PDB file of C-alpha atoms in Angstrom:
ATOM      1  CA  UNK A  27     211.835 143.574 162.356  1.00  0.00           C
ATOM      2  CA  UNK A  28     210.524 141.069 164.832  1.00  0.00           C
ATOM      3  CA  UNK A  29     209.177 143.288 167.584  1.00  0.00           C
ATOM      4  CA  UNK A  30     205.511 144.232 167.673  1.00  0.00           C
ATOM      5  CA  UNK A  31     204.825 147.958 167.673  1.00  0.00           C
ATOM      6  CA  UNK A  32     202.974 149.170 170.760  1.00  0.00           C
ATOM      7  CA  UNK A  33     199.282 149.481 169.935  1.00  0.00           C
ATOM      8  CA  UNK A  34     198.562 153.199 170.083  1.00  0.00           C
ATOM      9  CA  UNK A  35     194.783 152.965 169.883  1.00  0.00           C
ATOM     10  CA  UNK A  36     192.033 151.601 172.106  1.00  0.00           C
ATOM     11  CA  UNK A  37     188.450 150.395 171.731  1.00  0.00           C
ATOM     12  CA  UNK A  38     185.389 151.529 173.666  1.00  0.00           C
ATOM     13  CA  UNK A  39     181.857 150.110 173.673  1.00  0.00           C
ATOM     14  CA  UNK A  40     180.109 153.346 174.623  1.00  0.00           C
ATOM     15  CA  UNK A  41     178.878 156.328 172.612  1.00  0.00           C
ATOM     16  CA  UNK A  42     179.974 158.678 175.386  1.00  0.00           C
ATOM     17  CA  UNK A  43     182.393 161.259 174.043  1.00  0.00           C
ATOM     18  CA  UNK A  44     181.540 160.544 170.397  1.00  0.00           C
ATOM     19  CA  UNK A  45     181.410 163.684 168.258  1.00  0.00           C
ATOM     20  CA  UNK A  46     178.734 162.752 165.722  1.00  0.00           C
ATOM     21  CA  UNK A  47     179.768 165.482 163.273  1.00  0.00           C
ATOM     22  CA  UNK A  48     183.328 164.139 163.308  1.00  0.00           C
ATOM     23  CA  UNK A  49     182.021 160.599 162.795  1.00  0.00           C
ATOM     24  CA  UNK A  50     179.821 161.683 159.868  1.00  0.00           C
ATOM     25  CA  UNK A  51     182.848 163.390 158.296  1.00  0.00           C
ATOM     26  CA  UNK A  52     184.970 160.259 158.826  1.00  0.00           C
ATOM     27  CA  UNK A  53     182.312 158.144 157.112  1.00  0.00           C
ATOM     28  CA  UNK A  54     182.315 160.496 154.149  1.00  0.00           C
ATOM     29  CA  UNK A  55     186.132 160.395 153.953  1.00  0.00           C
ATOM     30  CA  UNK A  56     186.133 156.588 153.882  1.00  0.00           C
ATOM     31  CA  UNK A  57     183.612 156.413 151.026  1.00  0.00           C
ATOM     32  CA  UNK A  58     180.531 155.649 153.118  1.00  0.00           C
ATOM     33  CA  UNK A  59     178.590 158.542 151.584  1.00  0.00           C
ATOM     34  CA  UNK A  60     177.096 161.720 153.013  1.00  0.00           C
ATOM     35  CA  UNK A  61     175.223 161.321 156.270  1.00  0.00           C
ATOM     36  CA  UNK A  62     173.773 163.846 158.656  1.00  0.00           C
ATOM     37  CA  UNK A  63     175.273 163.723 162.172  1.00  0.00           C
ATOM     38  CA  UNK A  64     171.754 163.319 163.679  1.00  0.00           C
ATOM     39  CA  UNK A  65     171.164 160.286 161.434  1.00  0.00           C
ATOM     40  CA  UNK A  66     174.516 158.779 162.385  1.00  0.00           C
ATOM     41  CA  UNK A  67     173.714 159.223 166.077  1.00  0.00           C
ATOM     42  CA  UNK A  68     170.247 157.709 165.582  1.00  0.00           C
ATOM     43  CA  UNK A  69     171.493 154.561 163.810  1.00  0.00           C
ATOM     44  CA  UNK A  70     174.041 153.930 166.574  1.00  0.00           C
ATOM     45  CA  UNK A  71     171.386 154.538 169.239  1.00  0.00           C
ATOM     46  CA  UNK A  72     169.201 151.916 167.544  1.00  0.00           C
ATOM     47  CA  UNK A  73     171.985 149.339 167.210  1.00  0.00           C
ATOM     48  CA  UNK A  74     172.440 146.145 169.224  1.00  0.00           C
ATOM     49  CA  UNK A  75     176.207 146.563 169.619  1.00  0.00           C
ATOM     50  CA  UNK A  76     178.877 149.010 168.537  1.00  0.00           C
ATOM     51  CA  UNK A  77     182.474 149.835 169.232  1.00  0.00           C
ATOM     52  CA  UNK A  78     184.738 152.751 168.523  1.00  0.00           C
ATOM     53  CA  UNK A  79     188.492 152.970 167.985  1.00  0.00           C
ATOM     54  CA  UNK A  80     190.386 155.930 169.434  1.00  0.00           C
ATOM     55  CA  UNK A  81     193.907 157.238 169.281  1.00  0.00           C
ATOM     56  CA  UNK A  82     194.198 159.464 172.347  1.00  0.00           C
ATOM     57  CA  UNK A  83     190.934 161.457 172.199  1.00  0.00           C
ATOM     58  CA  UNK A  84     190.598 161.176 168.427  1.00  0.00           C
ATOM     59  CA  UNK A  85     188.006 158.846 166.923  1.00  0.00           C
ATOM     60  CA  UNK A  86     189.671 156.791 164.151  1.00  0.00           C
ATOM     61  CA  UNK A  87     187.127 154.057 163.395  1.00  0.00           C
ATOM     62  CA  UNK A  88     183.992 152.210 164.361  1.00  0.00           C
ATOM     63  CA  UNK A  89     181.654 149.312 163.680  1.00  0.00           C
ATOM     64  CA  UNK A  90     178.061 148.522 164.620  1.00  0.00           C
ATOM     65  CA  UNK A  91     175.571 145.680 164.367  1.00  0.00           C
ATOM     66  CA  UNK A  92     171.847 145.106 164.624  1.00  0.00           C
ATOM     67  CA  UNK A  93     170.656 141.778 166.025  1.00  0.00           C
ATOM     68  CA  UNK A  94     167.777 139.843 167.568  1.00  0.00           C
ATOM     69  CA  UNK A  95     170.291 138.715 170.196  1.00  0.00           C
ATOM     70  CA  UNK A  96     169.578 135.022 169.569  1.00  0.00           C
ATOM     71  CA  UNK A  97     170.212 133.924 166.002  1.00  0.00           C
ATOM     72  CA  UNK A  98     170.592 136.649 163.417  1.00  0.00           C
ATOM     73  CA  UNK A  99     172.710 139.771 163.133  1.00  0.00           C
ATOM     74  CA  UNK A 100     173.909 142.209 160.498  1.00  0.00           C
ATOM     75  CA  UNK A 101     177.079 144.282 160.642  1.00  0.00           C
ATOM     76  CA  UNK A 102     177.128 147.855 159.319  1.00  0.00           C
ATOM     77  CA  UNK A 103     179.366 150.907 159.140  1.00  0.00           C
ATOM     78  CA  UNK A 104     182.741 149.259 159.635  1.00  0.00           C
ATOM     79  CA  UNK A 105     185.445 151.761 158.795  1.00  0.00           C
ATOM     80  CA  UNK A 106     188.834 153.060 159.815  1.00  0.00           C
ATOM     81  CA  UNK A 107     190.301 156.474 159.008  1.00  0.00           C
ATOM     82  CA  UNK A 108     192.687 155.923 156.033  1.00  0.00           C
ATOM     83  CA  UNK A 109     195.922 156.914 157.877  1.00  0.00           C
ATOM     84  CA  UNK A 110     195.194 154.163 160.447  1.00  0.00           C
ATOM     85  CA  UNK A 111     194.238 151.407 157.997  1.00  0.00           C
ATOM     86  CA  UNK A 112     196.418 148.304 157.802  1.00  0.00           C
ATOM     87  CA  UNK A 113     197.300 148.392 161.513  1.00  0.00           C
ATOM     88  CA  UNK A 114     194.744 145.885 162.767  1.00  0.00           C
ATOM     89  CA  UNK A 115     192.162 148.463 163.854  1.00  0.00           C
ATOM     90  CA  UNK A 116     189.406 147.064 161.612  1.00  0.00           C
ATOM     91  CA  UNK A 117     190.249 143.517 162.667  1.00  0.00           C
ATOM     92  CA  UNK A 118     189.988 144.508 166.345  1.00  0.00           C
ATOM     93  CA  UNK A 119     186.660 146.303 165.772  1.00  0.00           C
ATOM     94  CA  UNK A 120     185.228 143.210 164.044  1.00  0.00           C
ATOM     95  CA  UNK A 121     186.590 140.824 166.707  1.00  0.00           C
ATOM     96  CA  UNK A 122     184.950 142.950 169.406  1.00  0.00           C
ATOM     97  CA  UNK A 123     181.573 142.984 167.629  1.00  0.00           C
ATOM     98  CA  UNK A 124     181.609 139.303 166.656  1.00  0.00           C
ATOM     99  CA  UNK A 125     182.400 138.273 170.240  1.00  0.00           C
ATOM    100  CA  UNK A 126     179.203 140.021 171.352  1.00  0.00           C
ATOM    101  CA  UNK A 127     176.867 138.736 168.615  1.00  0.00           C
ATOM    102  CA  UNK A 128     175.044 135.398 168.401  1.00  0.00           C
ATOM    103  CA  UNK A 129     177.117 133.106 166.200  1.00  0.00           C
ATOM    104  CA  UNK A 130     174.436 131.461 164.067  1.00  0.00           C
ATOM    105  CA  UNK A 131     174.233 133.979 161.267  1.00  0.00           C
ATOM    106  CA  UNK A 132     175.988 137.302 160.766  1.00  0.00           C
ATOM    107  CA  UNK A 133     175.343 139.189 157.513  1.00  0.00           C
ATOM    108  CA  UNK A 134     177.209 142.152 156.091  1.00  0.00           C
ATOM    109  CA  UNK A 135     177.704 144.057 152.870  1.00  0.00           C
ATOM    110  CA  UNK A 136     181.371 144.685 152.133  1.00  0.00           C
ATOM    111  CA  UNK A 137     182.588 147.822 150.418  1.00  0.00           C
ATOM    112  CA  UNK A 138     184.559 147.293 147.182  1.00  0.00           C
ATOM    113  CA  UNK A 139     188.119 146.195 147.848  1.00  0.00           C
ATOM    114  CA  UNK A 140     187.497 144.856 151.358  1.00  0.00           C
ATOM    115  CA  UNK A 141     186.176 141.430 150.391  1.00  0.00           C
ATOM    116  CA  UNK A 142     189.400 139.668 151.434  1.00  0.00           C
ATOM    117  CA  UNK A 143     189.336 141.382 154.830  1.00  0.00           C
ATOM    118  CA  UNK A 144     185.974 139.743 155.584  1.00  0.00           C
ATOM    119  CA  UNK A 145     186.950 136.439 153.988  1.00  0.00           C
ATOM    120  CA  UNK A 146     189.893 136.213 156.385  1.00  0.00           C
ATOM    121  CA  UNK A 147     187.435 136.679 159.261  1.00  0.00           C
ATOM    122  CA  UNK A 148     185.508 133.610 158.063  1.00  0.00           C
ATOM    123  CA  UNK A 149     182.750 135.297 156.050  1.00  0.00           C
ATOM    124  CA  UNK A 150     181.579 133.685 152.804  1.00  0.00           C
ATOM    125  CA  UNK A 151     179.857 135.287 149.832  1.00  0.00           C
ATOM    126  CA  UNK A 152     176.171 134.494 149.287  1.00  0.00           C
ATOM    127  CA  UNK A 153     174.767 133.980 145.818  1.00  0.00           C
ATOM    128  CA  UNK A 154     171.199 134.726 146.853  1.00  0.00           C
ATOM    129  CA  UNK A 155     171.546 137.774 149.096  1.00  0.00           C
ATOM    130  CA  UNK A 156     169.061 140.505 148.226  1.00  0.00           C
ATOM    131  CA  UNK A 157     168.534 144.063 149.386  1.00  0.00           C
ATOM    132  CA  UNK A 158     165.470 146.287 149.232  1.00  0.00           C
ATOM    133  CA  UNK A 159     166.221 150.005 149.246  1.00  0.00           C
ATOM    134  CA  UNK A 160     164.130 153.143 149.135  1.00  0.00           C
ATOM    135  CA  UNK A 161     166.536 154.369 146.447  1.00  0.00           C
ATOM    136  CA  UNK A 162     168.815 151.985 144.548  1.00  0.00           C
ATOM    137  CA  UNK A 163     170.533 154.883 142.724  1.00  0.00           C
ATOM    138  CA  UNK A 164     173.633 155.370 144.889  1.00  0.00           C
ATOM    139  CA  UNK A 165     174.301 151.625 145.236  1.00  0.00           C
ATOM    140  CA  UNK A 166     173.811 151.123 141.489  1.00  0.00           C
ATOM    141  CA  UNK A 167     176.254 153.970 140.740  1.00  0.00           C
ATOM    142  CA  UNK A 168     178.860 152.418 143.061  1.00  0.00           C
ATOM    143  CA  UNK A 169     178.468 149.047 141.342  1.00  0.00           C
ATOM    144  CA  UNK A 170     176.867 147.137 144.217  1.00  0.00           C
ATOM    145  CA  UNK A 171     173.692 146.064 142.404  1.00  0.00           C
ATOM    146  CA  UNK A 172     174.087 142.798 140.508  1.00  0.00           C
ATOM    147  CA  UNK A 173     171.110 142.905 138.151  1.00  0.00           C
TER     148      UNK A 173
END
């Protein structure tokens, strides 16, 4: 007990070196659904901020956000490869993103089971949050639609 384990992973704020096929596979493995590597690359390219977690040369997690840079932001695609969960990787990814986003309003949709993770970061649940989707099917099946 007592002594902190040496952090084996590091964060980067660049897409350089990211294997988009590997990232798409990671997303699938963490329950984020099937995504084409080109789509994954495109959503990161269109994001305001992102960061990636690496152990050696292996990508183990990431997070991204869209923002107007002044008042409002939304966080998406926060995930950590299951073997690396519970080691502070997700917390570090979120801290990195939140430090770079305007503080007035940051929205996000949590995945089931991670509500407490976001609560501990200061997020609160909204009663009147709404989403418009081209296809509600997958979200309805996963139990994310409330009505």
